[in-house]
Amino acid sequence: MYIPSGVYDVLTDPRTVITGDRVQIPFELDRALYERLNNLLREIGGRWDGRKAVRAHTFPFPVEDFMRESLASREFPSHFDQGWYPTPPSIVHDILERAAITEGMSVLEPSAGTGSIVGPATGRGAVVDCVEIDQRRIHVLREQGAARQVTEADFLDLDPVDREHGYQRVLMNPPFSTAVQHVMHALGFLDDDGTLIAVMPEASQWHSDRATVEFRELVALAEGEFIPLPDRSFAPSGTYVPTVLLVIEAEPGGPLLTHGWHQRQPRQLDLFALA
Ligand SMILES: C[S@@+](CC[C@H](N)C(=O)[O-])C[C@H]1O[C@@H](n2cnc3c(N)ncnc32)[C@H](O)[C@@H]1O
């Protein structure tokens, strides 16, 4: 998202203090400019703290580095760009009930946000590894301290074979715009008898592009199920996109390209290494 002039001028004003987890503007702004600045800081993840000792926007991550990069490029990744819509607690509850987590069960959350699923899953005894692309949310996940492993990466760039083991459960709410791609990739991290549960846009059930059609064919072969979620389930997170839960249970010898399937593929010989 582009940082418009006006707001940019305030943020780069030498009197503005951007340090640690806060942005402080120690001078008067007119109402309209303040509103624009406030909206932008909220979009980045900040909250106005009016207490006398603070009187600043505070952030759940170190905003200084983030601001330096954003001001240098005059843009920052918005909620919309990254499909950042945290899963509301009632949906997390539904996911975890269906996942039937038992003590010590291994779980992957491959687009973990700020840990809406990670926290409650560990609360039920799961051992969770997670991946997230955004450095702000990575910081929150590390502060949360619930996951065994927090990886800052583009999940789609990770190779399942680099992980020694698959996961008994993959629980995910990926960005809606690339949900099919994320779920297909996530199957590669699932144990041969594991279960994947994903929040997906309802449109995954009728989009007619080739990737989505092939995805639905695979879901049907694996006897996966699309379960409608109540209307406006994601309204608390700021979107009315209709959503479903996809539940797929893998089985040994089944049609899914699971972690085991990837491991069983012959490795390509590095002929140059032998020479
Ligand atoms: C819809 S939000 C859901 C967050 C979290 N799963 C939850 O349930 O609250 C999607 C998350 O995916 C992250 N994301 C987007 N693209 C990604 C990618 N390629 N690899 C890893 N994470 C990604 C976004 O930053 C965002 O935090």
PDB file of N, CA and C in Angstrom, residues 15 17 20 23-24 43 48 52 56 59 75 81 100 110 130 142 145 156 193 197 199 207 219-220 258-259:
ATOM      1  N   ARG A  15      10.732  15.764  13.936  1.00  0.00           N
ATOM      2  CA  ARG A  15      10.180  15.785  15.310  1.00  0.00           C
ATOM      3  C   ARG A  15       9.467  14.475  15.648  1.00  0.00           C
ATOM      4  N   VAL A  17       8.863  10.720  16.496  1.00  0.00           N
ATOM      5  CA  VAL A  17       9.716   9.736  17.173  1.00  0.00           C
ATOM      6  C   VAL A  17       9.213   8.331  16.817  1.00  0.00           C
ATOM      7  N   GLY A  20      11.478   1.580  18.941  1.00  0.00           N
ATOM      8  CA  GLY A  20      10.959   0.375  19.598  1.00  0.00           C
ATOM      9  C   GLY A  20       9.614  -0.012  19.042  1.00  0.00           C
ATOM     10  N   VAL A  23       5.131   4.836  17.672  1.00  0.00           N
ATOM     11  CA  VAL A  23       5.256   6.018  16.807  1.00  0.00           C
ATOM     12  C   VAL A  23       4.595   7.177  17.545  1.00  0.00           C
ATOM     13  N   GLN A  24       5.357   8.217  17.783  1.00  0.00           N
ATOM     14  CA  GLN A  24       4.854   9.344  18.562  1.00  0.00           C
ATOM     15  C   GLN A  24       4.973  10.619  17.736  1.00  0.00           C
ATOM     16  N   GLU A  43      -3.658   0.213  10.047  1.00  0.00           N
ATOM     17  CA  GLU A  43      -3.496  -0.810   8.990  1.00  0.00           C
ATOM     18  C   GLU A  43      -2.181  -1.577   9.200  1.00  0.00           C
ATOM     19  N   TRP A  48      -3.781   3.371  19.134  1.00  0.00           N
ATOM     20  CA  TRP A  48      -3.495   4.602  19.892  1.00  0.00           C
ATOM     21  C   TRP A  48      -3.551   4.297  21.388  1.00  0.00           C
ATOM     22  N   LYS A  52      -1.145   9.095  29.645  1.00  0.00           N
ATOM     23  CA  LYS A  52      -0.252  10.263  29.713  1.00  0.00           C
ATOM     24  C   LYS A  52       1.216   9.875  29.479  1.00  0.00           C
ATOM     25  N   ALA A  56       1.011   7.653  22.253  1.00  0.00           N
ATOM     26  CA  ALA A  56       1.650   7.243  20.992  1.00  0.00           C
ATOM     27  C   ALA A  56       0.847   6.084  20.407  1.00  0.00           C
ATOM     28  N   PHE A  59       2.691  -0.775  18.859  1.00  0.00           N
ATOM     29  CA  PHE A  59       2.601  -1.909  17.936  1.00  0.00           C
ATOM     30  C   PHE A  59       3.044  -3.187  18.649  1.00  0.00           C
ATOM     31  N   GLU A  75       6.027   2.378   0.627  1.00  0.00           N
ATOM     32  CA  GLU A  75       4.866   1.485   0.639  1.00  0.00           C
ATOM     33  C   GLU A  75       5.075   0.396   1.674  1.00  0.00           C
ATOM     34  N   ASP A  81      -3.213  -6.952   0.690  1.00  0.00           N
ATOM     35  CA  ASP A  81      -2.148  -7.548  -0.142  1.00  0.00           C
ATOM     36  C   ASP A  81      -1.809  -8.953   0.341  1.00  0.00           C
ATOM     37  N   ALA A 100      -9.459 -33.261  16.366  1.00  0.00           N
ATOM     38  CA  ALA A 100      -9.319 -34.267  17.437  1.00  0.00           C
ATOM     39  C   ALA A 100      -7.856 -34.377  17.886  1.00  0.00           C
ATOM     40  N   PRO A 110       0.854 -23.432   8.284  1.00  0.00           N
ATOM     41  CA  PRO A 110       1.793 -22.884   7.298  1.00  0.00           C
ATOM     42  C   PRO A 110       1.602 -21.419   6.912  1.00  0.00           C
ATOM     43  N   CYS A 130       5.251 -23.635  12.784  1.00  0.00           N
ATOM     44  CA  CYS A 130       4.495 -22.731  11.934  1.00  0.00           C
ATOM     45  C   CYS A 130       5.393 -21.920  11.020  1.00  0.00           C
ATOM     46  N   ARG A 142       6.664 -15.279  17.793  1.00  0.00           N
ATOM     47  CA  ARG A 142       7.803 -15.611  18.673  1.00  0.00           C
ATOM     48  C   ARG A 142       7.520 -15.138  20.099  1.00  0.00           C
ATOM     49  N   GLY A 145       5.225 -17.522  21.866  1.00  0.00           N
ATOM     50  CA  GLY A 145       5.996 -18.620  22.460  1.00  0.00           C
ATOM     51  C   GLY A 145       5.277 -19.954  22.467  1.00  0.00           C
ATOM     52  N   LEU A 156       5.251 -21.308   0.181  1.00  0.00           N
ATOM     53  CA  LEU A 156       5.247 -21.968  -1.133  1.00  0.00           C
ATOM     54  C   LEU A 156       6.666 -22.272  -1.617  1.00  0.00           C
ATOM     55  N   ASP A 193      -1.244 -40.822   6.936  1.00  0.00           N
ATOM     56  CA  ASP A 193      -2.567 -41.020   7.556  1.00  0.00           C
ATOM     57  C   ASP A 193      -2.986 -39.766   8.329  1.00  0.00           C
ATOM     58  N   ILE A 197      -6.978 -29.673   7.592  1.00  0.00           N
ATOM     59  CA  ILE A 197      -8.202 -28.866   7.701  1.00  0.00           C
ATOM     60  C   ILE A 197      -7.843 -27.436   7.315  1.00  0.00           C
ATOM     61  N   VAL A 199      -9.369 -23.453   6.129  1.00  0.00           N
ATOM     62  CA  VAL A 199     -10.395 -22.473   5.790  1.00  0.00           C
ATOM     63  C   VAL A 199     -10.145 -22.069   4.350  1.00  0.00           C
ATOM     64  N   HIS A 207     -15.107 -22.085  -8.695  1.00  0.00           N
ATOM     65  CA  HIS A 207     -14.212 -21.440  -9.670  1.00  0.00           C
ATOM     66  C   HIS A 207     -13.840 -22.438 -10.758  1.00  0.00           C
ATOM     67  N   VAL A 219      -9.774 -33.533  -4.380  1.00  0.00           N
ATOM     68  CA  VAL A 219     -10.534 -33.585  -3.120  1.00  0.00           C
ATOM     69  C   VAL A 219     -11.592 -34.692  -3.210  1.00  0.00           C
ATOM     70  N   ALA A 220     -12.257 -34.778  -4.364  1.00  0.00           N
ATOM     71  CA  ALA A 220     -13.300 -35.797  -4.529  1.00  0.00           C
ATOM     72  C   ALA A 220     -12.687 -37.197  -4.461  1.00  0.00           C
ATOM     73  N   THR A 258       1.371 -36.806  -0.363  1.00  0.00           N
ATOM     74  CA  THR A 258       1.691 -36.494   1.034  1.00  0.00           C
ATOM     75  C   THR A 258       3.207 -36.390   1.226  1.00  0.00           C
ATOM     76  N   HIS A 259       3.610 -36.165   2.473  1.00  0.00           N
ATOM     77  CA  HIS A 259       5.038 -36.105   2.797  1.00  0.00           C
ATOM     78  C   HIS A 259       5.701 -37.442   2.467  1.00  0.00           C
TER      79      HIS A 259
END
